[in-house]
Amino acid sequence: GAAAFEWLCRLGDATLILGHRLSEWCGKGPALEEDIALANVSLDLIGHTEMWLALAGEVEEKGRSADHLAYLRDAMKFRNPLLVELPNRDMALTTMRQFLFDAWHFEMLSALVDSRSPRVAEIAAKALKEVSYHIERSQDLVIRLGDGTEESRARMQDALERLWPYTGELFAADAVDAAIAAAGIGPAADSLKAPWEALVTETLAEATLTRPETKQDAQTGGKTGRHTEHLGFLLAEMQFLQRTYPGAEW
Amino acid sequence: GAAAFEWLCRLGDATLILGHRLSEWCGKGPALEEDIALANVSLDLIGHTEMWLALAGEVEEKGRSADHLAYLRDAMKFRNPLLVELPNRDMALTTMRQFLFDAWHFEMLSALVDSRSPRVAEIAAKALKEVSYHIERSQDLVIRLGDGTEESRARMQDALERLWPYTGELFAADAVDAAIAAAGIGPAADSLKAPWEALVTETLAEATLTRPETKQDAQTGGKTGRHTEHLGFLLAEMQFLQRTYPGAEW
Amino acid sequence: MTPEERAFQARIDAGEKIEPKEWMPEGYRKTLIRQIGQHAHSEIVGQLPEGNWITRAPTLQRKQILLAKVQDEAGHGLYLYSAAETLGVSRDALTEKLLSGQMKYSSIFNYPTLTWADMGAVGWLVDGAAIMNQVPLQRTSFGPYSRAMIRICKEESFHQRQGYAIMMKMARGTPEQREMAQDALNRFWFPSLMMFGPSDKDSVHSAQSMAWKIKMNTNDELRQKFVDETVPQAEYLGLTVPDETIRWNEERGHYDFAEPDWDEFFEVLKGNGPCNRERIEARQKAWDYGAWFRDGLTAYAEKSAARRAAAQTAAE
Amino acid sequence: MTPEERAFQARIDAGEKIEPKEWMPEGYRKTLIRQIGQHAHSEIVGQLPEGNWITRAPTLQRKQILLAKVQDEAGHGLYLYSAAETLGVSRDALTEKLLSGQMKYSSIFNYPTLTWADMGAVGWLVDGAAIMNQVPLQRTSFGPYSRAMIRICKEESFHQRQGYAIMMKMARGTPEQREMAQDALNRFWFPSLMMFGPSDKDSVHSAQSMAWKIKMNTNDELRQKFVDETVPQAEYLGLTVPDETIRWNEERGHYDFAEPDWDEFFEVLKGNGPCNRERIEARQKAWDYGAWFRDGLTAYAEKSAARRAAAQTAAE
């Protein structure tokens, strides 16, 4: 019940907020091909959001739809990891974040395909097809930009350093995760760490980037509703119409 | 009735939106003394807003308070000139806009002190004291930055060119202005043009800046509710709490 | 006409497609580059007014539809730049010309999008007008352009239907939504009529383009067609076209309507529209901020090629 | 102690104020510069967490109050930089040290402000804790510092009352507002306790500062005082202090309470708090972006002075 709702919100909010951040690049990207690819990933993630949040609403049994959950909760009720709500900054940060997230997302969905919950397994299977492409693309970009010019390398390294303290939250487990793992609905959150580490380490090496020495779990809280100062601004914009015209249909 | 409401909203929305833009500088200004002065002007303008919009609400007789008008109208219903909603960009644009606005504001309030409406005259008298200081300060800054370094001069000139097409709207008269002028409540909108021109011309000369050759009325519409794309984002942020928690007290 | 020109014109008259490597008059090439380039730029700049509402789309579904639409526009830009490239001009060169103001894009994108209803109006009216222009261009004489238009038209008519669907929701929604819908129509009606360009009955330029099948119809024909299709759609929505002179002319079999304000058209064309400066600055910023990114990818590609070559040499 | 030092200490013991031009031990000067500088930096960086909500303040009145408060903080920064300047170190030099990380500011400002209730909690708890520190400093031995603290304390107590008023509205408002109020207290309680610094009972440094009347009370004394005042205020609001061990100790005449997590304190001090990087980057950006502005004003001042000098020469 409550744990499942929380856990599904964590998934759905992560894809919603990251999808939203990517959509901010629309019309402002560095190259047409990239713009299109970014929009594609954004679209996929918002599609996943619809599925996860709809299921969350069903599990909650209070009649809340995916849109209701997306557009009518304030920041404290959002459950995404902090990583995805950070501002885009530049394409280096956007790309590096995407890779770090995709690597987790791919492992998570790969595990969820075997969920004891048929609904979860079904959504995961659909999403996994798309995310297999996401991780391939972002990994490739990290390598190309890391091993590109001096400037692109420096930007990618800076992005990596900035993001590193936010990566630990992806694997941090609490009572919610434990309940989900115990029920066989999802994997233990920290079980994804080893394959993630392997992929990240290998990719950074090929990208000629240096793995940061800093703590990975210095910045946490999003999964329990303690966010950065950025989320409130994102939501003010995203939710404006629903908040301003309650009950209208669009 | 209706004309007075519109006209009061034009005044109150102008000070609200400009006050809001100035408040965005908070903690981010170029020098402590400036930060404090900017906050002061912002405070004054929001103070004027309270008075104008409260009077607008009374005139309208629908029981809307100043806060109601400020926080619960969408962009189409706002009546500020476009000039004040443009993003701050840098301190050059912020300073130049302030001067161009203050010069108008000062003339407007000077005329309103003699309004046939005692309420309008009273508010104008209070506001005029503060705005006399605003114009003195912004004029002084335009001169110092115009006649400063090459870079400060270039930035001020660029700001002037950007803003010039928005200045005509301050003096554009329509049926609302005509009704107000006929009732002796306010001056004819275009009667403020000559003194404004005199002050601006003199100041630009002293600032070693060049008066643009471009049209002054190329960008209009705010006073009748046709805004730039920027206002919606400003309002989404400004109105977030009132929209999200309808009826709550703060 | 030279014999070559005559032969060229004969092929066109016979409905043959001209392919990039075949002989063509310099004027034909130049006109095509200008027209395809402008069209490509319009797709790219056209992302901005709609992109403006993506982060504020009111539902997950609407957000996806809008995002997909803007993505399609970027795709159309790609097809068109590729078509232009077959004429020997690179995408980067065309982009530089856009940013420096040497090349134009459709002026309609210099108008702001102010409410969600504008997402409806842009789809319904702006894409609607674009389709009027584009459908005949599927039969244009230049092969790559014609093929690009065929792909584009398929998607555009989908966009127009989506735009109309938004207008429908708004026009039949709450009083505020209805007001937004009417306001959007008020703002976009005349700019949409301007999209077909000034009356071209006296233009020699146009006559040549029509002979070459680069232009398939006169501006006035297309504008009339647009009005005839759009007025009943507005009526169906219960909205009022902001032109008091509109009425059905039984004799002509067409609607009579007022000309747009051509002074405004030329002002916007000169750069004095509401958003000209912002649109170009947005694209300039994207271009400048993206330089390190494009350079990084290029450097990697070169390194990889060198590595492959070295590996091959070593293997031999 | 040298005779000079003895005489200096005697003046302090007698409650005399030390003025900038008078003799003072190097250590006294250095400690003061560090302490006043840090305090000034805290006022400046402290604008950011509250500035974060100015554009979202829920009423015109609240917007004005918050704006005025943040403005006061900038003013406090000015007073304090001026006091530090009397010791021979410029505001610009201190600013450079802040930006390079050589000087610190109060760690509390590295926590984010996440809801409107935080505007209450910051005023109530953070300003409340600051006042506990500052009230005794009105009697500090260094004249300019003492005078600055007198001005500052007057305004701070006003801020604290405003903060408490916001908490009251929230705690007695809708269920959502109440939840925000409780959450704000949960997040700011321990960081506020940390504001007094770790227990200083064994610190020689502190002992010297107290002898010099640069520090007037131990950290633990002030922390206890803060807890004793704040717990009943929280009760009055109907909020729960997030410390299950809190209880009135009749014997001590004080509340018992749990120590904050000092590991977290040192982590934040090292730069790993939630907002350290953002706070310094925001100030760095303001500094860098403002350079042309400051340079412009300086250039004008120099030109004006030169013009005046030339005019005077011509007149003579």
PDB file of C-alpha atoms in Angstrom, chain B residues 102-213:
ATOM      1  CA  ASP B 102      11.253  56.995 -13.405  1.00  0.00           C
ATOM      2  CA  ALA B 103      11.265  59.949 -15.775  1.00  0.00           C
ATOM      3  CA  TRP B 104       7.738  59.016 -16.853  1.00  0.00           C
ATOM      4  CA  HIS B 105       6.655  58.043 -13.348  1.00  0.00           C
ATOM      5  CA  PHE B 106       7.818  61.357 -11.925  1.00  0.00           C
ATOM      6  CA  GLU B 107       5.886  63.366 -14.502  1.00  0.00           C
ATOM      7  CA  MET B 108       2.814  61.205 -14.081  1.00  0.00           C
ATOM      8  CA  LEU B 109       2.734  61.526 -10.304  1.00  0.00           C
ATOM      9  CA  SER B 110       3.500  65.240 -10.479  1.00  0.00           C
ATOM     10  CA  ALA B 111       0.391  65.623 -12.593  1.00  0.00           C
ATOM     11  CA  LEU B 112      -1.713  63.306 -10.423  1.00  0.00           C
ATOM     12  CA  VAL B 113      -1.047  65.365  -7.326  1.00  0.00           C
ATOM     13  CA  ASP B 114      -3.622  67.752  -8.791  1.00  0.00           C
ATOM     14  CA  SER B 115      -6.114  65.002  -9.646  1.00  0.00           C
ATOM     15  CA  ARG B 116      -9.759  65.830  -9.206  1.00  0.00           C
ATOM     16  CA  SER B 117      -9.969  62.513  -7.328  1.00  0.00           C
ATOM     17  CA  PRO B 118      -8.790  63.176  -3.772  1.00  0.00           C
ATOM     18  CA  ARG B 119      -7.837  59.501  -3.336  1.00  0.00           C
ATOM     19  CA  VAL B 120      -5.664  59.554  -6.428  1.00  0.00           C
ATOM     20  CA  ALA B 121      -4.096  62.867  -5.414  1.00  0.00           C
ATOM     21  CA  GLU B 122      -3.324  61.508  -1.965  1.00  0.00           C
ATOM     22  CA  ILE B 123      -1.631  58.353  -3.236  1.00  0.00           C
ATOM     23  CA  ALA B 124       0.274  60.364  -5.824  1.00  0.00           C
ATOM     24  CA  ALA B 125       1.545  62.774  -3.194  1.00  0.00           C
ATOM     25  CA  LYS B 126       2.850  59.911  -1.054  1.00  0.00           C
ATOM     26  CA  ALA B 127       4.456  58.157  -4.015  1.00  0.00           C
ATOM     27  CA  LEU B 128       5.912  61.331  -5.487  1.00  0.00           C
ATOM     28  CA  LYS B 129       8.150  61.874  -2.483  1.00  0.00           C
ATOM     29  CA  GLU B 130       9.785  58.501  -3.082  1.00  0.00           C
ATOM     30  CA  VAL B 131       9.873  58.774  -6.846  1.00  0.00           C
ATOM     31  CA  SER B 132      11.647  62.139  -6.633  1.00  0.00           C
ATOM     32  CA  TYR B 133      14.454  60.209  -5.043  1.00  0.00           C
ATOM     33  CA  HIS B 134      14.196  57.355  -7.585  1.00  0.00           C
ATOM     34  CA  ILE B 135      14.634  59.627 -10.583  1.00  0.00           C
ATOM     35  CA  GLU B 136      17.484  61.485  -8.969  1.00  0.00           C
ATOM     36  CA  ARG B 137      19.284  58.231  -8.340  1.00  0.00           C
ATOM     37  CA  SER B 138      18.651  56.554 -11.690  1.00  0.00           C
ATOM     38  CA  GLN B 139      19.511  59.702 -13.632  1.00  0.00           C
ATOM     39  CA  ASP B 140      22.741  59.992 -11.716  1.00  0.00           C
ATOM     40  CA  LEU B 141      23.610  56.356 -12.381  1.00  0.00           C
ATOM     41  CA  VAL B 142      22.883  56.647 -16.099  1.00  0.00           C
ATOM     42  CA  ILE B 143      25.259  59.593 -16.290  1.00  0.00           C
ATOM     43  CA  ARG B 144      27.988  57.895 -14.304  1.00  0.00           C
ATOM     44  CA  LEU B 145      27.788  54.592 -16.178  1.00  0.00           C
ATOM     45  CA  GLY B 146      27.382  56.273 -19.579  1.00  0.00           C
ATOM     46  CA  ASP B 147      30.401  58.468 -18.948  1.00  0.00           C
ATOM     47  CA  GLY B 148      32.323  55.700 -17.173  1.00  0.00           C
ATOM     48  CA  THR B 149      34.490  53.128 -18.931  1.00  0.00           C
ATOM     49  CA  GLU B 150      34.214  52.076 -22.542  1.00  0.00           C
ATOM     50  CA  GLU B 151      32.471  48.906 -21.476  1.00  0.00           C
ATOM     51  CA  SER B 152      29.976  50.613 -19.203  1.00  0.00           C
ATOM     52  CA  ARG B 153      29.196  53.105 -21.939  1.00  0.00           C
ATOM     53  CA  ALA B 154      28.700  50.355 -24.530  1.00  0.00           C
ATOM     54  CA  ARG B 155      26.435  48.406 -22.216  1.00  0.00           C
ATOM     55  CA  MET B 156      24.341  51.456 -21.430  1.00  0.00           C
ATOM     56  CA  GLN B 157      24.026  52.326 -25.092  1.00  0.00           C
ATOM     57  CA  ASP B 158      22.990  48.764 -25.921  1.00  0.00           C
ATOM     58  CA  ALA B 159      20.427  48.840 -23.142  1.00  0.00           C
ATOM     59  CA  LEU B 160      19.051  52.108 -24.451  1.00  0.00           C
ATOM     60  CA  GLU B 161      18.678  50.696 -27.969  1.00  0.00           C
ATOM     61  CA  ARG B 162      16.917  47.632 -26.644  1.00  0.00           C
ATOM     62  CA  LEU B 163      14.495  49.616 -24.525  1.00  0.00           C
ATOM     63  CA  TRP B 164      13.759  52.510 -26.830  1.00  0.00           C
ATOM     64  CA  PRO B 165      11.012  50.747 -28.854  1.00  0.00           C
ATOM     65  CA  TYR B 166       9.156  50.136 -25.594  1.00  0.00           C
ATOM     66  CA  THR B 167       9.114  53.742 -24.359  1.00  0.00           C
ATOM     67  CA  GLY B 168       6.361  54.974 -26.668  1.00  0.00           C
ATOM     68  CA  GLU B 169       3.778  52.853 -24.917  1.00  0.00           C
ATOM     69  CA  LEU B 170       4.101  54.996 -21.799  1.00  0.00           C
ATOM     70  CA  PHE B 171       2.563  57.926 -23.666  1.00  0.00           C
ATOM     71  CA  ALA B 172       0.132  56.128 -25.953  1.00  0.00           C
ATOM     72  CA  ALA B 173      -3.414  57.210 -25.218  1.00  0.00           C
ATOM     73  CA  ASP B 174      -6.582  55.224 -25.781  1.00  0.00           C
ATOM     74  CA  ALA B 175     -10.228  55.494 -24.737  1.00  0.00           C
ATOM     75  CA  VAL B 176      -9.325  54.688 -21.132  1.00  0.00           C
ATOM     76  CA  ASP B 177      -6.801  57.515 -20.929  1.00  0.00           C
ATOM     77  CA  ALA B 178      -9.184  59.861 -22.683  1.00  0.00           C
ATOM     78  CA  ALA B 179     -11.969  59.104 -20.197  1.00  0.00           C
ATOM     79  CA  ILE B 180      -9.596  59.648 -17.275  1.00  0.00           C
ATOM     80  CA  ALA B 181      -8.299  62.904 -18.713  1.00  0.00           C
ATOM     81  CA  ALA B 182     -11.837  64.099 -19.464  1.00  0.00           C
ATOM     82  CA  ALA B 183     -12.854  63.385 -15.882  1.00  0.00           C
ATOM     83  CA  GLY B 184      -9.876  65.372 -14.629  1.00  0.00           C
ATOM     84  CA  ILE B 185      -8.568  62.328 -12.770  1.00  0.00           C
ATOM     85  CA  GLY B 186      -5.279  62.134 -14.649  1.00  0.00           C
ATOM     86  CA  PRO B 187      -3.318  63.940 -17.332  1.00  0.00           C
ATOM     87  CA  ALA B 188      -3.637  63.208 -21.025  1.00  0.00           C
ATOM     88  CA  ALA B 189      -1.127  60.401 -21.508  1.00  0.00           C
ATOM     89  CA  ASP B 190       0.706  62.211 -24.285  1.00  0.00           C
ATOM     90  CA  SER B 191       1.017  65.434 -22.288  1.00  0.00           C
ATOM     91  CA  LEU B 192       3.844  63.803 -20.343  1.00  0.00           C
ATOM     92  CA  LYS B 193       5.891  63.252 -23.462  1.00  0.00           C
ATOM     93  CA  ALA B 194       7.486  66.701 -23.797  1.00  0.00           C
ATOM     94  CA  PRO B 195       8.884  66.967 -20.264  1.00  0.00           C
ATOM     95  CA  TRP B 196      10.011  63.334 -20.474  1.00  0.00           C
ATOM     96  CA  GLU B 197      11.792  64.024 -23.747  1.00  0.00           C
ATOM     97  CA  ALA B 198      13.494  67.055 -22.259  1.00  0.00           C
ATOM     98  CA  LEU B 199      14.814  65.163 -19.248  1.00  0.00           C
ATOM     99  CA  VAL B 200      15.868  62.123 -21.259  1.00  0.00           C
ATOM    100  CA  THR B 201      17.613  64.153 -23.947  1.00  0.00           C
ATOM    101  CA  GLU B 202      19.503  66.214 -21.398  1.00  0.00           C
ATOM    102  CA  THR B 203      20.508  63.153 -19.394  1.00  0.00           C
ATOM    103  CA  LEU B 204      21.658  61.116 -22.381  1.00  0.00           C
ATOM    104  CA  ALA B 205      23.789  64.016 -23.538  1.00  0.00           C
ATOM    105  CA  GLU B 206      25.451  64.313 -20.162  1.00  0.00           C
ATOM    106  CA  ALA B 207      25.907  60.538 -20.139  1.00  0.00           C
ATOM    107  CA  THR B 208      27.614  60.778 -23.544  1.00  0.00           C
ATOM    108  CA  LEU B 209      25.004  58.381 -24.936  1.00  0.00           C
ATOM    109  CA  THR B 210      23.315  58.616 -28.318  1.00  0.00           C
ATOM    110  CA  ARG B 211      19.566  58.940 -28.611  1.00  0.00           C
ATOM    111  CA  PRO B 212      18.393  56.017 -30.782  1.00  0.00           C
ATOM    112  CA  GLU B 213      16.932  56.712 -34.195  1.00  0.00           C
TER     113      GLU B 213
END
